C-alpha positions as protocol buffer text, in pm:
chain_id: "A"
residue {
  index: 1
  type: MET
  ca { x: -15 y: 9 z: 12 }
}
residue {
  index: 2
  type: GLN
  ca { x: 187 y: 332 z: -118 }
}
residue {
  index: 3
  type: GLU
  ca { x: 78 y: 671 z: -144 }
}
residue {
  index: 4
  type: VAL
  ca { x: 117 y: 798 z: -524 }
}
residue {
  index: 5
  type: PRO
  ca { x: 202 y: 1101 z: -691 }
}
residue {
  index: 6
  type: THR
  ca { x: -74 y: 1347 z: -875 }
}
residue {
  index: 7
  type: GLU
  ca { x: -21 y: 1237 z: -1230 }
}
residue {
  index: 8
  type: GLU
  ca { x: -134 y: 888 z: -1152 }
}
residue {
  index: 9
  type: GLN
  ca { x: -418 y: 954 z: -964 }
}
residue {
  index: 10
  type: GLN
  ca { x: -695 y: 1020 z: -1261 }
}
residue {
  index: 11
  type: TYR
  ca { x: -587 y: 668 z: -1380 }
}
residue {
  index: 12
  type: LEU
  ca { x: -593 y: 541 z: -1000 }
}
residue {
  index: 13
  type: ASN
  ca { x: -918 y: 718 z: -988 }
}
residue {
  index: 14
  type: LEU
  ca { x: -1092 y: 558 z: -1283 }
}
residue {
  index: 15
  type: ARG
  ca { x: -988 y: 235 z: -1227 }
}
residue {
  index: 16
  type: SER
  ca { x: -1012 y: 112 z: -819 }
}
residue {
  index: 17
  type: SER
  ca { x: -1293 y: 70 z: -646 }
}
residue {
  index: 18
  type: SER
  ca { x: -1389 y: 40 z: -301 }
}
residue {
  index: 19
  type: PRO
  ca { x: -1307 y: -290 z: -128 }
}
residue {
  index: 20
  type: THR
  ca { x: -1688 y: -395 z: -118 }
}
residue {
  index: 21
  type: GLU
  ca { x: -1722 y: -373 z: -499 }
}
residue {
  index: 22
  type: ASN
  ca { x: -1576 y: -541 z: -827 }
}
residue {
  index: 23
  type: LEU
  ca { x: -1429 y: -837 z: -629 }
}
residue {
  index: 24
  type: ASP
  ca { x: -1364 y: -967 z: -995 }
}
residue {
  index: 25
  type: GLY
  ca { x: -1255 y: -669 z: -1163 }
}
residue {
  index: 26
  type: ASP
  ca { x: -919 y: -526 z: -1186 }
}
residue {
  index: 27
  type: ASN
  ca { x: -856 y: -577 z: -821 }
}
residue {
  index: 28
  type: LEU
  ca { x: -750 y: -226 z: -772 }
}
residue {
  index: 29
  type: TYR
  ca { x: -873 y: -82 z: -465 }
}
residue {
  index: 30
  type: ASN
  ca { x: -905 y: 292 z: -330 }
}
residue {
  index: 31
  type: LEU
  ca { x: -851 y: 250 z: 116 }
}
residue {
  index: 32
  type: GLY
  ca { x: -884 y: 578 z: 268 }
}
residue {
  index: 33
  type: ASN
  ca { x: -707 y: 796 z: -42 }
}
residue {
  index: 34
  type: LYS
  ca { x: -437 y: 494 z: -52 }
}
residue {
  index: 35
  type: TYR
  ca { x: -409 y: 253 z: -330 }
}
residue {
  index: 36
  type: THR
  ca { x: -385 y: -133 z: -326 }
}
residue {
  index: 37
  type: LYS
  ca { x: -350 y: -347 z: -644 }
}
residue {
  index: 38
  type: LEU
  ca { x: -398 y: -755 z: -538 }
}
residue {
  index: 39
  type: ARG
  ca { x: -180 y: -939 z: -740 }
}
residue {
  index: 40
  type: PRO
  ca { x: -328 y: -1155 z: -1027 }
}
residue {
  index: 41
  type: HIS
  ca { x: -517 y: -1493 z: -976 }
}
residue {
  index: 42
  type: THR
  ca { x: -522 y: -1382 z: -557 }
}
residue {
  index: 43
  type: ARG
  ca { x: -871 y: -1492 z: -527 }
}
residue {
  index: 44
  type: GLU
  ca { x: -851 y: -1823 z: -720 }
}
residue {
  index: 45
  type: PHE
  ca { x: -514 y: -1891 z: -526 }
}
residue {
  index: 46
  type: LEU
  ca { x: -689 y: -1827 z: -196 }
}
residue {
  index: 47
  type: GLN
  ca { x: -985 y: -2046 z: -250 }
}
residue {
  index: 48
  type: LYS
  ca { x: -802 y: -2348 z: -366 }
}
residue {
  index: 49
  type: ALA
  ca { x: -543 y: -2316 z: -138 }
}
residue {
  index: 50
  type: SER
  ca { x: -789 y: -2286 z: 168 }
}
residue {
  index: 51
  type: GLY
  ca { x: -917 y: -2647 z: 59 }
}
residue {
  index: 52
  type: MET
  ca { x: -586 y: -2818 z: 146 }
}
residue {
  index: 53
  type: PHE
  ca { x: -466 y: -2553 z: 431 }
}
residue {
  index: 54
  type: GLU
  ca { x: -591 y: -2348 z: 712 }
}
residue {
  index: 55
  type: LEU
  ca { x: -455 y: -1975 z: 624 }
}
residue {
  index: 56
  type: PHE
  ca { x: -298 y: -1725 z: 827 }
}
residue {
  index: 57
  type: VAL
  ca { x: -153 y: -1357 z: 757 }
}
residue {
  index: 58
  type: TYR
  ca { x: 102 y: -1192 z: 940 }
}
residue {
  index: 59
  type: THR
  ca { x: 242 y: -880 z: 789 }
}
residue {
  index: 60
  type: MET
  ca { x: 496 y: -623 z: 896 }
}
residue {
  index: 61
  type: GLY
  ca { x: 244 y: -371 z: 906 }
}
residue {
  index: 62
  type: GLY
  ca { x: 48 y: -271 z: 1214 }
}
residue {
  index: 63
  type: ARG
  ca { x: -292 y: -418 z: 1314 }
}
residue {
  index: 64
  type: ASP
  ca { x: -489 y: -146 z: 1141 }
}
residue {
  index: 65
  type: TYR
  ca { x: -326 y: -223 z: 838 }
}
residue {
  index: 66
  type: ALA
  ca { x: -397 y: -615 z: 913 }
}
residue {
  index: 67
  type: ARG
  ca { x: -749 y: -536 z: 947 }
}
residue {
  index: 68
  type: ASP
  ca { x: -776 y: -365 z: 632 }
}
residue {
  index: 69
  type: MET
  ca { x: -590 y: -591 z: 387 }
}
residue {
  index: 70
  type: VAL
  ca { x: -838 y: -894 z: 533 }
}
residue {
  index: 71
  type: LYS
  ca { x: -1126 y: -752 z: 470 }
}
residue {
  index: 72
  type: LEU
  ca { x: -989 y: -677 z: 126 }
}
residue {
  index: 73
  type: LEU
  ca { x: -867 y: -1041 z: 62 }
}
residue {
  index: 74
  type: ASP
  ca { x: -1176 y: -1203 z: 249 }
}
residue {
  index: 75
  type: PRO
  ca { x: -1490 y: -974 z: 257 }
}
residue {
  index: 76
  type: GLU
  ca { x: -1719 y: -1261 z: 343 }
}
residue {
  index: 77
  type: GLY
  ca { x: -1489 y: -1402 z: 633 }
}
residue {
  index: 78
  type: VAL
  ca { x: -1412 y: -1768 z: 463 }
}
residue {
  index: 79
  type: TYR
  ca { x: -1039 y: -1790 z: 513 }
}
residue {
  index: 80
  type: PHE
  ca { x: -950 y: -1577 z: 788 }
}
residue {
  index: 81
  type: LYS
  ca { x: -1239 y: -1611 z: 1070 }
}
residue {
  index: 82
  type: ASN
  ca { x: -1308 y: -1381 z: 1326 }
}
residue {
  index: 83
  type: ASN
  ca { x: -932 y: -1217 z: 1289 }
}
residue {
  index: 84
  type: VAL
  ca { x: -799 y: -1561 z: 1470 }
}
residue {
  index: 85
  type: ASN
  ca { x: -557 y: -1619 z: 1191 }
}
residue {
  index: 86
  type: VAL
  ca { x: -411 y: -1281 z: 1168 }
}
residue {
  index: 87
  type: ALA
  ca { x: -102 y: -1147 z: 1284 }
}
residue {
  index: 88
  type: SER
  ca { x: 60 y: -778 z: 1282 }
}
residue {
  index: 89
  type: LYS
  ca { x: 432 y: -643 z: 1377 }
}
residue {
  index: 90
  type: ASP
  ca { x: 250 y: -547 z: 1675 }
}
residue {
  index: 91
  type: ASP
  ca { x: 209 y: -894 z: 1802 }
}
residue {
  index: 92
  type: SER
  ca { x: 554 y: -954 z: 1740 }
}
residue {
  index: 93
  type: THR
  ca { x: 784 y: -980 z: 2002 }
}
residue {
  index: 94
  type: ASP
  ca { x: 1060 y: -862 z: 1745 }
}
residue {
  index: 95
  type: ARG
  ca { x: 905 y: -550 z: 1530 }
}
residue {
  index: 96
  type: LYS
  ca { x: 1165 y: -612 z: 1272 }
}
residue {
  index: 97
  type: ARG
  ca { x: 1118 y: -996 z: 1237 }
}
residue {
  index: 98
  type: LYS
  ca { x: 808 y: -1257 z: 1214 }
}
residue {
  index: 99
  type: ASN
  ca { x: 796 y: -1594 z: 1422 }
}
residue {
  index: 100
  type: LEU
  ca { x: 539 y: -1873 z: 1406 }
}
residue {
  index: 101
  type: ASP
  ca { x: 539 y: -1863 z: 1789 }
}
residue {
  index: 102
  type: VAL
  ca { x: 322 y: -1556 z: 1778 }
}
residue {
  index: 103
  type: LEU
  ca { x: 55 y: -1775 z: 1612 }
}
residue {
  index: 104
  type: ALA
  ca { x: -218 y: -2032 z: 1767 }
}
residue {
  index: 105
  type: GLY
  ca { x: -149 y: -2362 z: 1589 }
}
residue {
  index: 106
  type: PRO
  ca { x: 124 y: -2299 z: 1356 }
}
residue {
  index: 107
  type: ASN
  ca { x: 459 y: -2478 z: 1384 }
}
residue {
  index: 108
  type: GLU
  ca { x: 749 y: -2570 z: 1253 }
}
residue {
  index: 109
  type: ARG
  ca { x: 696 y: -2922 z: 1152 }
}
residue {
  index: 110
  type: ASN
  ca { x: 303 y: -2824 z: 1011 }
}
residue {
  index: 111
  type: THR
  ca { x: 347 y: -2518 z: 867 }
}
residue {
  index: 112
  type: ILE
  ca { x: 497 y: -2372 z: 529 }
}
residue {
  index: 113
  type: ILE
  ca { x: 554 y: -1998 z: 478 }
}
residue {
  index: 114
  type: ILE
  ca { x: 514 y: -1793 z: 159 }
}
residue {
  index: 115
  type: ASP
  ca { x: 646 y: -1420 z: 177 }
}
residue {
  index: 116
  type: ASP
  ca { x: 829 y: -1198 z: -83 }
}
residue {
  index: 117
  type: THR
  ca { x: 1051 y: -1113 z: 206 }
}
residue {
  index: 118
  type: ASP
  ca { x: 1322 y: -1403 z: 373 }
}
residue {
  index: 119
  type: TYR
  ca { x: 1523 y: -1200 z: 612 }
}
residue {
  index: 120
  type: VAL
  ca { x: 1216 y: -1147 z: 859 }
}
residue {
  index: 121
  type: TRP
  ca { x: 1213 y: -1524 z: 921 }
}
residue {
  index: 122
  type: GLU
  ca { x: 1540 y: -1564 z: 1082 }
}
residue {
  index: 123
  type: LYS
  ca { x: 1388 y: -1837 z: 1275 }
}
residue {
  index: 124
  type: ASN
  ca { x: 1173 y: -2042 z: 1050 }
}
residue {
  index: 125
  type: ARG
  ca { x: 1358 y: -2033 z: 716 }
}
residue {
  index: 126
  type: LYS
  ca { x: 1314 y: -2383 z: 642 }
}
residue {
  index: 127
  type: ASN
  ca { x: 984 y: -2354 z: 655 }
}
residue {
  index: 128
  type: LEU
  ca { x: 990 y: -2049 z: 391 }
}
residue {
  index: 129
  type: ILE
  ca { x: 881 y: -2063 z: 9 }
}
residue {
  index: 130
  type: GLN
  ca { x: 989 y: -1731 z: -128 }
}
residue {
  index: 131
  type: ILE
  ca { x: 767 y: -1587 z: -363 }
}
residue {
  index: 132
  type: PRO
  ca { x: 889 y: -1297 z: -633 }
}
residue {
  index: 133
  type: LYS
  ca { x: 772 y: -964 z: -542 }
}
residue {
  index: 134
  type: TYR
  ca { x: 481 y: -821 z: -722 }
}
residue {
  index: 135
  type: LYS
  ca { x: 589 y: -441 z: -833 }
}
residue {
  index: 136
  type: TYR
  ca { x: 267 y: -278 z: -960 }
}
residue {
  index: 137
  type: PHE
  ca { x: 387 y: 9 z: -764 }
}
residue {
  index: 138
  type: THR
  ca { x: 751 y: 69 z: -843 }
}
residue {
  index: 139
  type: ASP
  ca { x: 987 y: 315 z: -639 }
}
residue {
  index: 140
  type: ALA
  ca { x: 1106 y: 575 z: -854 }
}
residue {
  index: 141
  type: LYS
  ca { x: 1347 y: 881 z: -775 }
}
residue {
  index: 142
  type: LEU
  ca { x: 1016 y: 1123 z: -895 }
}
residue {
  index: 143
  type: GLY
  ca { x: 816 y: 913 z: -638 }
}
residue {
  index: 144
  type: CYS
  ca { x: 556 y: 594 z: -700 }
}
residue {
  index: 145
  type: LYS
  ca { x: 468 y: 489 z: -1058 }
}
residue {
  index: 146
  type: LEU
  ca { x: 265 y: 227 z: -1181 }
}
residue {
  index: 147
  type: ASN
  ca { x: 360 y: -71 z: -1329 }
}
residue {
  index: 148
  type: LYS
  ca { x: 84 y: -123 z: -1583 }
}
residue {
  index: 149
  type: ASP
  ca { x: 205 y: -424 z: -1738 }
}
residue {
  index: 150
  type: VAL
  ca { x: 315 y: -629 z: -1467 }
}
residue {
  index: 151
  type: ASP
  ca { x: -46 y: -841 z: -1490 }
}
residue {
  index: 152
  type: GLU
  ca { x: 35 y: -932 z: -1818 }
}
residue {
  index: 153
  type: GLU
  ca { x: 350 y: -1177 z: -1725 }
}
residue {
  index: 154
  type: ASP
  ca { x: 261 y: -1246 z: -1354 }
}
residue {
  index: 155
  type: ASP
  ca { x: 137 y: -1611 z: -1289 }
}
residue {
  index: 156
  type: ALA
  ca { x: 337 y: -1676 z: -978 }
}
residue {
  index: 157
  type: LEU
  ca { x: 67 y: -1752 z: -764 }
}
residue {
  index: 158
  type: MET
  ca { x: -76 y: -2009 z: -975 }
}
residue {
  index: 159
  type: SER
  ca { x: 282 y: -2189 z: -1027 }
}
residue {
  index: 160
  type: PHE
  ca { x: 339 y: -2186 z: -612 }
}
residue {
  index: 161
  type: LEU
  ca { x: -27 y: -2307 z: -595 }
}
residue {
  index: 162
  type: ASP
  ca { x: 104 y: -2618 z: -836 }
}
residue {
  index: 163
  type: VAL
  ca { x: 374 y: -2680 z: -544 }
}
residue {
  index: 164
  type: LEU
  ca { x: 152 y: -2667 z: -286 }
}
residue {
  index: 165
  type: GLN
  ca { x: -77 y: -2901 z: -425 }
}
residue {
  index: 166
  type: ASP
  ca { x: 257 y: -3149 z: -507 }
}
residue {
  index: 167
  type: VAL
  ca { x: 361 y: -3083 z: -141 }
}
residue {
  index: 168
  type: HIS
  ca { x: 36 y: -3132 z: 44 }
}
residue {
  index: 169
  type: ARG
  ca { x: -1 y: -3478 z: -180 }
}
residue {
  index: 170
  type: THR
  ca { x: 368 y: -3568 z: -85 }
}
residue {
  index: 171
  type: PHE
  ca { x: 314 y: -3487 z: 286 }
}
residue {
  index: 172
  type: PHE
  ca { x: -25 y: -3690 z: 322 }
}
residue {
  index: 173
  type: GLU
  ca { x: 85 y: -4022 z: 123 }
}
residue {
  index: 174
  type: LEU
  ca { x: 401 y: -4004 z: 387 }
}
residue {
  index: 175
  type: TYR
  ca { x: 180 y: -3907 z: 674 }
}
residue {
  index: 176
  type: PRO
  ca { x: -157 y: -4081 z: 627 }
}
residue {
  index: 177
  type: VAL
  ca { x: -395 y: -3940 z: 899 }
}
residue {
  index: 178
  type: PRO
  ca { x: -477 y: -4212 z: 1184 }
}
residue {
  index: 179
  type: LYS
  ca { x: -857 y: -4264 z: 1287 }
}
residue {
  index: 180
  type: ASP
  ca { x: -725 y: -4321 z: 1646 }
}
residue {
  index: 181
  type: GLY
  ca { x: -766 y: -4058 z: 1882 }
}
residue {
  index: 182
  type: VAL
  ca { x: -446 y: -4150 z: 2080 }
}
residue {
  index: 183
  type: ALA
  ca { x: -261 y: -4236 z: 1756 }
}
residue {
  index: 184
  type: LEU
  ca { x: -350 y: -3872 z: 1635 }
}
residue {
  index: 185
  type: ARG
  ca { x: -190 y: -3704 z: 1936 }
}
residue {
  index: 186
  type: GLU
  ca { x: 120 y: -3912 z: 1828 }
}
residue {
  index: 187
  type: TYR
  ca { x: 63 y: -3843 z: 1469 }
}
residue {
  index: 188
  type: ALA
  ca { x: 104 y: -3452 z: 1567 }
}
residue {
  index: 189
  type: LYS
  ca { x: 450 y: -3529 z: 1722 }
}
residue {
  index: 190
  type: SER
  ca { x: 582 y: -3682 z: 1390 }
}
residue {
  index: 191
  type: VAL
  ca { x: 477 y: -3546 z: 1128 }
}
residue {
  index: 192
  type: ASP
  ca { x: 745 y: -3289 z: 955 }
}
residue {
  index: 193
  type: VAL
  ca { x: 672 y: -3106 z: 636 }
}
residue {
  index: 194
  type: THR
  ca { x: 1034 y: -2914 z: 623 }
}
residue {
  index: 195
  type: PRO
  ca { x: 1209 y: -3218 z: 425 }
}
residue {
  index: 196
  type: ILE
  ca { x: 957 y: -3191 z: 173 }
}
residue {
  index: 197
  type: LEU
  ca { x: 984 y: -2834 z: 141 }
}
residue {
  index: 198
  type: GLU
  ca { x: 1355 y: -2843 z: 89 }
}
residue {
  index: 199
  type: SER
  ca { x: 1338 y: -3100 z: -214 }
}
residue {
  index: 200
  type: ARG
  ca { x: 1115 y: -2887 z: -347 }
}
residue {
  index: 201
  type: LYS
  ca { x: 1279 y: -2534 z: -336 }
}
residue {
  index: 202
  type: SER
  ca { x: 1472 y: -2569 z: -675 }
}
residue {
  index: 203
  type: ALA
  ca { x: 1163 y: -2585 z: -832 }
}
residue {
  index: 204
  type: VAL
  ca { x: 1080 y: -2308 z: -673 }
}
residue {
  index: 205
  type: ASN
  ca { x: 1367 y: -2132 z: -761 }
}
residue {
  index: 206
  type: CYS
  ca { x: 1306 y: -2182 z: -1129 }
}
residue {
  index: 207
  type: LEU
  ca { x: 972 y: -1957 z: -1058 }
}
residue {
  index: 208
  type: LYS
  ca { x: 1156 y: -1627 z: -949 }
}
């Protein structure tokens, strides 16, 4: 979310909408005189990923920013119910780093992290799949400019979805879920997704 110079305002005003409108349009939104552009295929990615995983949002922005983004990503509260699965830098023990410890449920054995910045996950890098940055708003010496052609070549989310589907399938082939309650508690202690992620990172690197 970035402020834009005057010369770009007309274009943004014409193409953007409120978070409750145009959910299947340009995915360019006006949030209180600031603009947010969703990456191509964001909504399809969330819909398909939610069928395989419990989803969380973790941002280096503050709580207000986190709430705004969740309303935009999930206006009907399907994926991030009651903001329980949402964390911001205000929840972190280190405001310059992210850590799985602040989330209720995820741990190093059962969690996949997708982020475009690796250094913030200093303690959890083995869980990280780093996605290329989406640069619709590009920094320039004269201010923030719009890269209007970026959508034509950005298919990163769908490519990463293929990787996630492969990891999900392999995980449950290696660790079939037991039906017995006692066995299920032991099962949670025995699973580990990180070796699977490590074996797939060469394929992920080819997507960058």
